Tab-separated table of C-alpha atoms in Angstrom:
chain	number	residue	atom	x	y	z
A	1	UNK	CA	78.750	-10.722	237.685
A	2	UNK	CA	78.183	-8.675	234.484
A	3	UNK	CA	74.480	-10.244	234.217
A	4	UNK	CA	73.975	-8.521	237.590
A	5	UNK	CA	75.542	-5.153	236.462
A	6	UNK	CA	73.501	-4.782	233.484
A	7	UNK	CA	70.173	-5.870	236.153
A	8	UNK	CA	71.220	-3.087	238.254
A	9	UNK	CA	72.264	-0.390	235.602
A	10	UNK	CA	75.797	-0.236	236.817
A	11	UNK	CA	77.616	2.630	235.322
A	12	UNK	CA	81.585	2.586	235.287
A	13	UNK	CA	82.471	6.148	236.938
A	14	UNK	CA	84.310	7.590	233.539
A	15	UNK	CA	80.541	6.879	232.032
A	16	UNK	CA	78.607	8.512	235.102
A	17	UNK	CA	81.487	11.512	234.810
A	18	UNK	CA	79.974	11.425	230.627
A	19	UNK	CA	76.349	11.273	231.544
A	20	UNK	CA	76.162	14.169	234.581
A	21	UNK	CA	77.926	16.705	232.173
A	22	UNK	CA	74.991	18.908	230.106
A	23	UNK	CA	75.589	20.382	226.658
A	24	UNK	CA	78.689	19.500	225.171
A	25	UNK	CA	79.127	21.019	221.485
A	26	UNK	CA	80.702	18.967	218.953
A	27	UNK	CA	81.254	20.073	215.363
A	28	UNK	CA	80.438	17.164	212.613
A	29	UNK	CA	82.962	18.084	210.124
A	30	UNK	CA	81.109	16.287	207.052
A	31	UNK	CA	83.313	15.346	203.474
A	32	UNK	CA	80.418	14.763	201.460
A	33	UNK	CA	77.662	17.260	200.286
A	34	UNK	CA	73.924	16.926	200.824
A	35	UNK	CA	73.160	15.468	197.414
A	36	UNK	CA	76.279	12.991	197.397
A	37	UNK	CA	75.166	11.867	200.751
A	38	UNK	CA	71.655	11.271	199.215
A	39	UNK	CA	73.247	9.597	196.011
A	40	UNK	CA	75.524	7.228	198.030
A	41	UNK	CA	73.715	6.924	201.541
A	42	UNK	CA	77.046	5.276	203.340
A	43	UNK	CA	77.750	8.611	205.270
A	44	UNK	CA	74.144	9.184	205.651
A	45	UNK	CA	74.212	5.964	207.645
A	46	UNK	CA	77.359	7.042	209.946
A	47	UNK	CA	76.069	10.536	210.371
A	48	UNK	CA	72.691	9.128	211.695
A	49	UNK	CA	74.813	6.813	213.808
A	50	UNK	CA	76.382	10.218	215.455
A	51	UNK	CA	73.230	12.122	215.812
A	52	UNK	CA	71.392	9.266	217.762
A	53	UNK	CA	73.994	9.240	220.026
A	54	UNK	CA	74.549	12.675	220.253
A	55	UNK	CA	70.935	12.585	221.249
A	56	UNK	CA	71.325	10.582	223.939
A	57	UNK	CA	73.860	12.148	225.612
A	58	UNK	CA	72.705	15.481	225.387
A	59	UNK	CA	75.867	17.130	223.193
A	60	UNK	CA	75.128	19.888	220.429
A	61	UNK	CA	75.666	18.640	216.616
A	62	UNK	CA	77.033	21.856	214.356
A	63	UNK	CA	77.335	20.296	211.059
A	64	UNK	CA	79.212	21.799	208.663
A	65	UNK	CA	80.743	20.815	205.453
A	66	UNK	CA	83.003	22.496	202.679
A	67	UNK	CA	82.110	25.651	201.592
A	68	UNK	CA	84.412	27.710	198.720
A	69	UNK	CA	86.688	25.186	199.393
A	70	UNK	CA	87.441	25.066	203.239
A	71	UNK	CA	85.622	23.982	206.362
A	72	UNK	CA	84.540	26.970	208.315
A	73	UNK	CA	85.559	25.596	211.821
A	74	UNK	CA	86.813	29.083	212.873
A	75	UNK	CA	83.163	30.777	213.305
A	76	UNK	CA	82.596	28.615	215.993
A	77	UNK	CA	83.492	28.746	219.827
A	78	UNK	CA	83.039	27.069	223.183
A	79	UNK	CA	83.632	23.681	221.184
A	80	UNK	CA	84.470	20.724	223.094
A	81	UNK	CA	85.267	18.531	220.168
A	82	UNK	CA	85.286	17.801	216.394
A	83	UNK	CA	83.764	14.179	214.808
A	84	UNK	CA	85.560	14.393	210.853
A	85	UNK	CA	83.837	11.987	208.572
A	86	UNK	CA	84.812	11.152	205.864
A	87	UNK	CA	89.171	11.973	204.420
A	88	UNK	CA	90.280	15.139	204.890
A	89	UNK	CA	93.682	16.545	203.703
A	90	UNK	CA	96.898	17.360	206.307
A	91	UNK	CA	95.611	21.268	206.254
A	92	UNK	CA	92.215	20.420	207.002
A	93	UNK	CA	93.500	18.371	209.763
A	94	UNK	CA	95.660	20.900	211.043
A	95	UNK	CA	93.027	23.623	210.789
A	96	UNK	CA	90.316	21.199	212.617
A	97	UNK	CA	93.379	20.895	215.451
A	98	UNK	CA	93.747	24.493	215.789
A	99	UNK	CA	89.642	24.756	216.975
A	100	UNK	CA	89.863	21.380	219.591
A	101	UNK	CA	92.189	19.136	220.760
A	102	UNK	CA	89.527	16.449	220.994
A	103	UNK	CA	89.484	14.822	217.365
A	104	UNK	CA	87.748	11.255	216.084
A	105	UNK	CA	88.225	10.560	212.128
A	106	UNK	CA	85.415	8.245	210.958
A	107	UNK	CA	85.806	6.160	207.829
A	108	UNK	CA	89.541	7.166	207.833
A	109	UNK	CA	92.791	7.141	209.942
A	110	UNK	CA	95.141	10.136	209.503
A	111	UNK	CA	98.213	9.927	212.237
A	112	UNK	CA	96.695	7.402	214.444
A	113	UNK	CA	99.172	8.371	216.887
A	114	UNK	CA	97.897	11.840	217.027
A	115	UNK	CA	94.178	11.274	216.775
A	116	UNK	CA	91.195	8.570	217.240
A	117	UNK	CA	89.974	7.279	214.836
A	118	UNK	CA	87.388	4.593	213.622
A	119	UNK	CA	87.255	2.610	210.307
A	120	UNK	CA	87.231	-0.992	208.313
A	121	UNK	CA	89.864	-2.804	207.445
A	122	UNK	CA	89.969	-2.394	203.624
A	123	UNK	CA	92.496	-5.125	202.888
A	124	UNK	CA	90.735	-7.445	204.805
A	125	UNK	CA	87.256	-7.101	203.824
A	126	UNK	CA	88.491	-6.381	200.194
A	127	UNK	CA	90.546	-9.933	200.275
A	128	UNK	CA	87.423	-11.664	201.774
A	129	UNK	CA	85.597	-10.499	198.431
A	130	UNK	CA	88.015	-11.051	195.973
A	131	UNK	CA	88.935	-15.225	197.288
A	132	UNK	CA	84.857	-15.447	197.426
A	133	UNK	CA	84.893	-14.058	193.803
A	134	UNK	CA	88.133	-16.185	192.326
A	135	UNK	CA	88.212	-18.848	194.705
A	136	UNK	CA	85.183	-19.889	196.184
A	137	UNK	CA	82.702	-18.948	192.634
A	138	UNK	CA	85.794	-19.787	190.119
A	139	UNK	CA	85.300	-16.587	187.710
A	140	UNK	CA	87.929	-15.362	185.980
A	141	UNK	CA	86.347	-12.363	184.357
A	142	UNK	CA	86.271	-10.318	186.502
A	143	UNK	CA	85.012	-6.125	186.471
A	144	UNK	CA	85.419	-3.360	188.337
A	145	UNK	CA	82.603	-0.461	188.606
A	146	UNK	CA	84.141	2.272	190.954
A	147	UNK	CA	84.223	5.858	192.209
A	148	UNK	CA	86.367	8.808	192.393
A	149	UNK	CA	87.668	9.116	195.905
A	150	UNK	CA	91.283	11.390	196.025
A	151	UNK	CA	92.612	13.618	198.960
A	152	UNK	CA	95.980	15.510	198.160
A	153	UNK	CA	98.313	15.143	201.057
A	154	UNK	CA	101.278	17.201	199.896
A	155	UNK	CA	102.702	15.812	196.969
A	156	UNK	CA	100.629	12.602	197.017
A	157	UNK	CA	97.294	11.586	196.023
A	158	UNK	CA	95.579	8.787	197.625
A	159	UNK	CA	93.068	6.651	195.397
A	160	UNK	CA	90.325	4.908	196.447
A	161	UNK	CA	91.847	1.387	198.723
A	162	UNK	CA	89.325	-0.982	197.430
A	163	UNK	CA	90.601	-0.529	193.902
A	164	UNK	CA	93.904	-0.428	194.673
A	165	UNK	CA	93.679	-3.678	196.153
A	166	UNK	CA	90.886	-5.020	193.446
A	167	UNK	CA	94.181	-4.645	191.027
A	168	UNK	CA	97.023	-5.949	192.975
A	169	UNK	CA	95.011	-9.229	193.828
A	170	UNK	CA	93.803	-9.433	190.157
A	171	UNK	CA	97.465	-8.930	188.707
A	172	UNK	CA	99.186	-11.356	191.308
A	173	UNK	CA	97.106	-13.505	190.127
A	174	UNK	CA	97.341	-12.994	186.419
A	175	UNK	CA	93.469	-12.013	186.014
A	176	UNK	CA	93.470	-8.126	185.902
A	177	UNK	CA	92.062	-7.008	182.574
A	178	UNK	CA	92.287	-2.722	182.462
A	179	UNK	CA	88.980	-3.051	180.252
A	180	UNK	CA	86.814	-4.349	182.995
A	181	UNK	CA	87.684	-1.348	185.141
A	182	UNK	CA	85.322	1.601	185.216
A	183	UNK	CA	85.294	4.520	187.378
A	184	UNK	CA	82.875	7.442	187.158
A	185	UNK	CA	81.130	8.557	190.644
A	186	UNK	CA	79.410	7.008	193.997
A	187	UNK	CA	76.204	7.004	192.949
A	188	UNK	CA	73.635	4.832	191.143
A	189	UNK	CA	73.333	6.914	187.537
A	190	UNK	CA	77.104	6.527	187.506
A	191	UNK	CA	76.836	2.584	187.865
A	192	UNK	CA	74.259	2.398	185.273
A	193	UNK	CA	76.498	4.822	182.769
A	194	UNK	CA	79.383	2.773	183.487
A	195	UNK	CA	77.281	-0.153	182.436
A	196	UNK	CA	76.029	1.168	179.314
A	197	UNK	CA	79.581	2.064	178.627
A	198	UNK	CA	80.864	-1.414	179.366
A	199	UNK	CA	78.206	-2.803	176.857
A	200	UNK	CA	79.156	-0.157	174.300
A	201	UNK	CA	82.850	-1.387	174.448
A	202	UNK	CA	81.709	-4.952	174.527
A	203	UNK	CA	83.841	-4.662	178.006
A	204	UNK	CA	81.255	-7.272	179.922
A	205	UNK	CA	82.642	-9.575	182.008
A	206	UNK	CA	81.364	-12.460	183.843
A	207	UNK	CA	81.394	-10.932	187.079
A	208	UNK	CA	81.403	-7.073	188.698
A	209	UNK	CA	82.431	-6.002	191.890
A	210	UNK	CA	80.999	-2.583	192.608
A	211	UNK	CA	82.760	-0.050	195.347
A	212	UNK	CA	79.719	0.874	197.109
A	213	UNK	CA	75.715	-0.382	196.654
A	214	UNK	CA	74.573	2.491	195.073
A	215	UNK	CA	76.993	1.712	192.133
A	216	UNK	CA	75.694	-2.155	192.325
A	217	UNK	CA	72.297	-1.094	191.942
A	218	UNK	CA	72.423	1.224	188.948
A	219	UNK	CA	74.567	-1.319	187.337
A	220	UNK	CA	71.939	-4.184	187.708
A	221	UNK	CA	69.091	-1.447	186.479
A	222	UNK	CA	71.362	-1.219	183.134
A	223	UNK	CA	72.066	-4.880	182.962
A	224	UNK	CA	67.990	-5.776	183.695
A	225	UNK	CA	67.351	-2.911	180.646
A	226	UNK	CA	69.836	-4.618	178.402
A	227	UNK	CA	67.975	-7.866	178.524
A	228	UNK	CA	71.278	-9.833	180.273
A	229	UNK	CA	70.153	-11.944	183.523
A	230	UNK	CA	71.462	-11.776	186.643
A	231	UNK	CA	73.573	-14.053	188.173
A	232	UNK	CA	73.584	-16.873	185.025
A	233	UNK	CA	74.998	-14.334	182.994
A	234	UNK	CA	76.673	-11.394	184.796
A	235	UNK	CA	77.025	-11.857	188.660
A	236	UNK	CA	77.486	-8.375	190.320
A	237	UNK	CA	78.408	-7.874	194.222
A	238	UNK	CA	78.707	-5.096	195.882
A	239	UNK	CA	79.970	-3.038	199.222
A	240	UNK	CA	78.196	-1.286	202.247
A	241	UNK	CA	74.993	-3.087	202.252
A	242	UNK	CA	72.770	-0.175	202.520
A	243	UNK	CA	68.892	-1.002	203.485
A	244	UNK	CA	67.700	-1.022	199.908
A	245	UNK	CA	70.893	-3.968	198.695
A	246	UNK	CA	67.925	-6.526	200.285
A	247	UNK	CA	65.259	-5.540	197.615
A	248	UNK	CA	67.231	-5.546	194.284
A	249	UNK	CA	66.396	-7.800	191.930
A	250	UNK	CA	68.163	-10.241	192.443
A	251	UNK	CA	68.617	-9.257	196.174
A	252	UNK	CA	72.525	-8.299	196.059
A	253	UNK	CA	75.392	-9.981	197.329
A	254	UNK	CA	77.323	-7.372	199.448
A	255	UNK	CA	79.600	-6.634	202.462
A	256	UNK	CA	78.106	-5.497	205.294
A	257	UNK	CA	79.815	-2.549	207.098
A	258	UNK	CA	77.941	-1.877	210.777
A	259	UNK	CA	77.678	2.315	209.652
A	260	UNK	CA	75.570	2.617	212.528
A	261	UNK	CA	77.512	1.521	214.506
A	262	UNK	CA	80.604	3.507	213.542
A	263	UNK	CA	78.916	6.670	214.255
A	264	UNK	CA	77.611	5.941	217.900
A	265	UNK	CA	81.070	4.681	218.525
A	266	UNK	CA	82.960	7.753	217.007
A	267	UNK	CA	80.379	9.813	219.794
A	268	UNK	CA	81.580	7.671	222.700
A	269	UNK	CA	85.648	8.139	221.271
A	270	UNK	CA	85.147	11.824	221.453
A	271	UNK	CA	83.415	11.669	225.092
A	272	UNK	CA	86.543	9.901	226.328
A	273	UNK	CA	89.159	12.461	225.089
A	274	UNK	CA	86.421	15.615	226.268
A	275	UNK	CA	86.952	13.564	229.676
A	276	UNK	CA	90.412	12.617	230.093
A	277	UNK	CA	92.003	10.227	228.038
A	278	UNK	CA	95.444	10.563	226.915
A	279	UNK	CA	96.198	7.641	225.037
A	280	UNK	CA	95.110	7.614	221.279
A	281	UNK	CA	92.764	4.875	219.993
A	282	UNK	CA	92.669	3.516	216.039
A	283	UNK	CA	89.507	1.197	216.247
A	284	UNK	CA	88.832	-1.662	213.161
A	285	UNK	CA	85.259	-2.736	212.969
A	286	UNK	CA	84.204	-5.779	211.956
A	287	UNK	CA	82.849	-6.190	208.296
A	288	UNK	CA	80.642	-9.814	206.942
A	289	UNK	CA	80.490	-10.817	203.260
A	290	UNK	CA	76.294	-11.522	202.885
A	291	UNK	CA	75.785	-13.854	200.250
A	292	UNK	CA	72.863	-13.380	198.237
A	293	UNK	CA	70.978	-13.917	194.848
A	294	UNK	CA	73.068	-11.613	192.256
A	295	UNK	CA	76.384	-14.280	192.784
């Protein structure tokens, strides 16, 4: 039955309803800046995601992204919906509510009761990488290279999940060192700083895990320049798998997140609320740990 729907380009009627209605406007309320999006292209991957699909559909992208500290969302009218990528305070969310109803988070999941959202699962994919590190390769050196990543939500300050959960696995299981953790920015000159540094402090360990790819590949630039081979000496892996993780040298060992993916989605979660849905979805995608030649 489905092999002859897709045959006969059957449309369900909520995606007819989507496809007969002509110029939607959406804002994309964006939480990095152009040249951190060029220094760590993870969002540039979602946002490309959005923009194909907003494409296709026919629906008006306004971009915008913080300026003197706030997102200018009240300039604009006649806006069906808002796509927020990236984490956002509670007054950011509140002042994105106050311009549409129709809200999808991306790469985050404020009050998932109140609004869709689409993201990873963090613990998961983070405990995939740690039992591949300590169980399945044995090391029990074992390095952190990471990146600033805080919102304030009141009184509270949330850090970055993957090294929040790099600790608690390491201390449960007696291996977290405080001297193999480095944090600087998401971006390749900060990996290779942080490398340098680690070499400085004689703070090497036998294996890194790096928070995103750019970080992974400035760190295996430093290691290359300081004469230490990769994996027999320092293994590194890291986390997005961004196009250019395939052509490092070694090729790196990463998690794959489907960016893509996430943004095309996020377009087709805001379509259903423009249209009609009530009910609130909180969608996980899939991540897969790619083994490669830096581990």
């Amino acid at each position: 039955i489905f092999e002859i729907a897709e045959d006969l380009e059957y449309n369900t009627p909520r995606r007819k309803k989507i496809e007969k209605k002509q110029e939607l406007n959406i804002i994309l309320a964006y939480w990095y800046k152009v040249v951190q999006e060029i220094d760590d292209p993870y969002y540039l991957s979602i946002r490309q995601g959005i923009e194909r699909a907003s494409n296709k559909y026919n629906i008006n992208v306004i971009r915008i992204t913080k300026t003197e500290n706030r997102y200018e969302t009240d300039i604009h009218t006649n806006i069906d919906g808002i796509i927020a990528v990236g984490r956002f305070t509670e007054e950011e969310t509140i002042n994105f509510k106050k311009v549409s109803d129709n809200i999808v988070f991306v790469d985050y999941s404020p009050q998932s009761q109140n609004y869709d959202s689409i993201t990873i699962d963090f613990e998961k994919s983070m405990l995939e990488i740690m039992d591949f590190i300590v169980v399945e390769k044995g090391y029990k050196e074992i390095g952190y290279l990471g990146g600033k990543e805080l919102v304030k939500n009141k009184d509270r300050i949330n850090g970055d999940p993957r090294e929040l959960i790099f600790k608690e696995y390491l201390s449960n299981k007696k291996l977290y060192n405080p001297k193999y953790l480095f944090v600087d920015q998401f971006s390749s000159s900060s990996g290779y700083e942080m490398i340098m540094a680690a070499n400085e402090k004689l703070s090497l360990p036998k294996i890194f895990f790096a928070a995103s790819d750019s970080i992974a590949i400035g760190a295996i630039k430093a290691i290359h320049e300081l004469g230490i081979k990769i994996p027999e000496e320092i293994a590194i892996v890291g986390f997005n798998d961004i196009p250019t993780a395939l052509y490092t040298y070694p090729p790196l060992t990463t998690l794959r997140i489907p960016t893509e993916f996430m943004g095309e989605r996020a377009v087709e979660l805001l379509m259903e609320k423009i249209y009609g849905r009530d009910i609130n979805i909180k969608l996980t995608v899939a991540t897969e740990l790619i083994r490669r030649g830096t581990t």
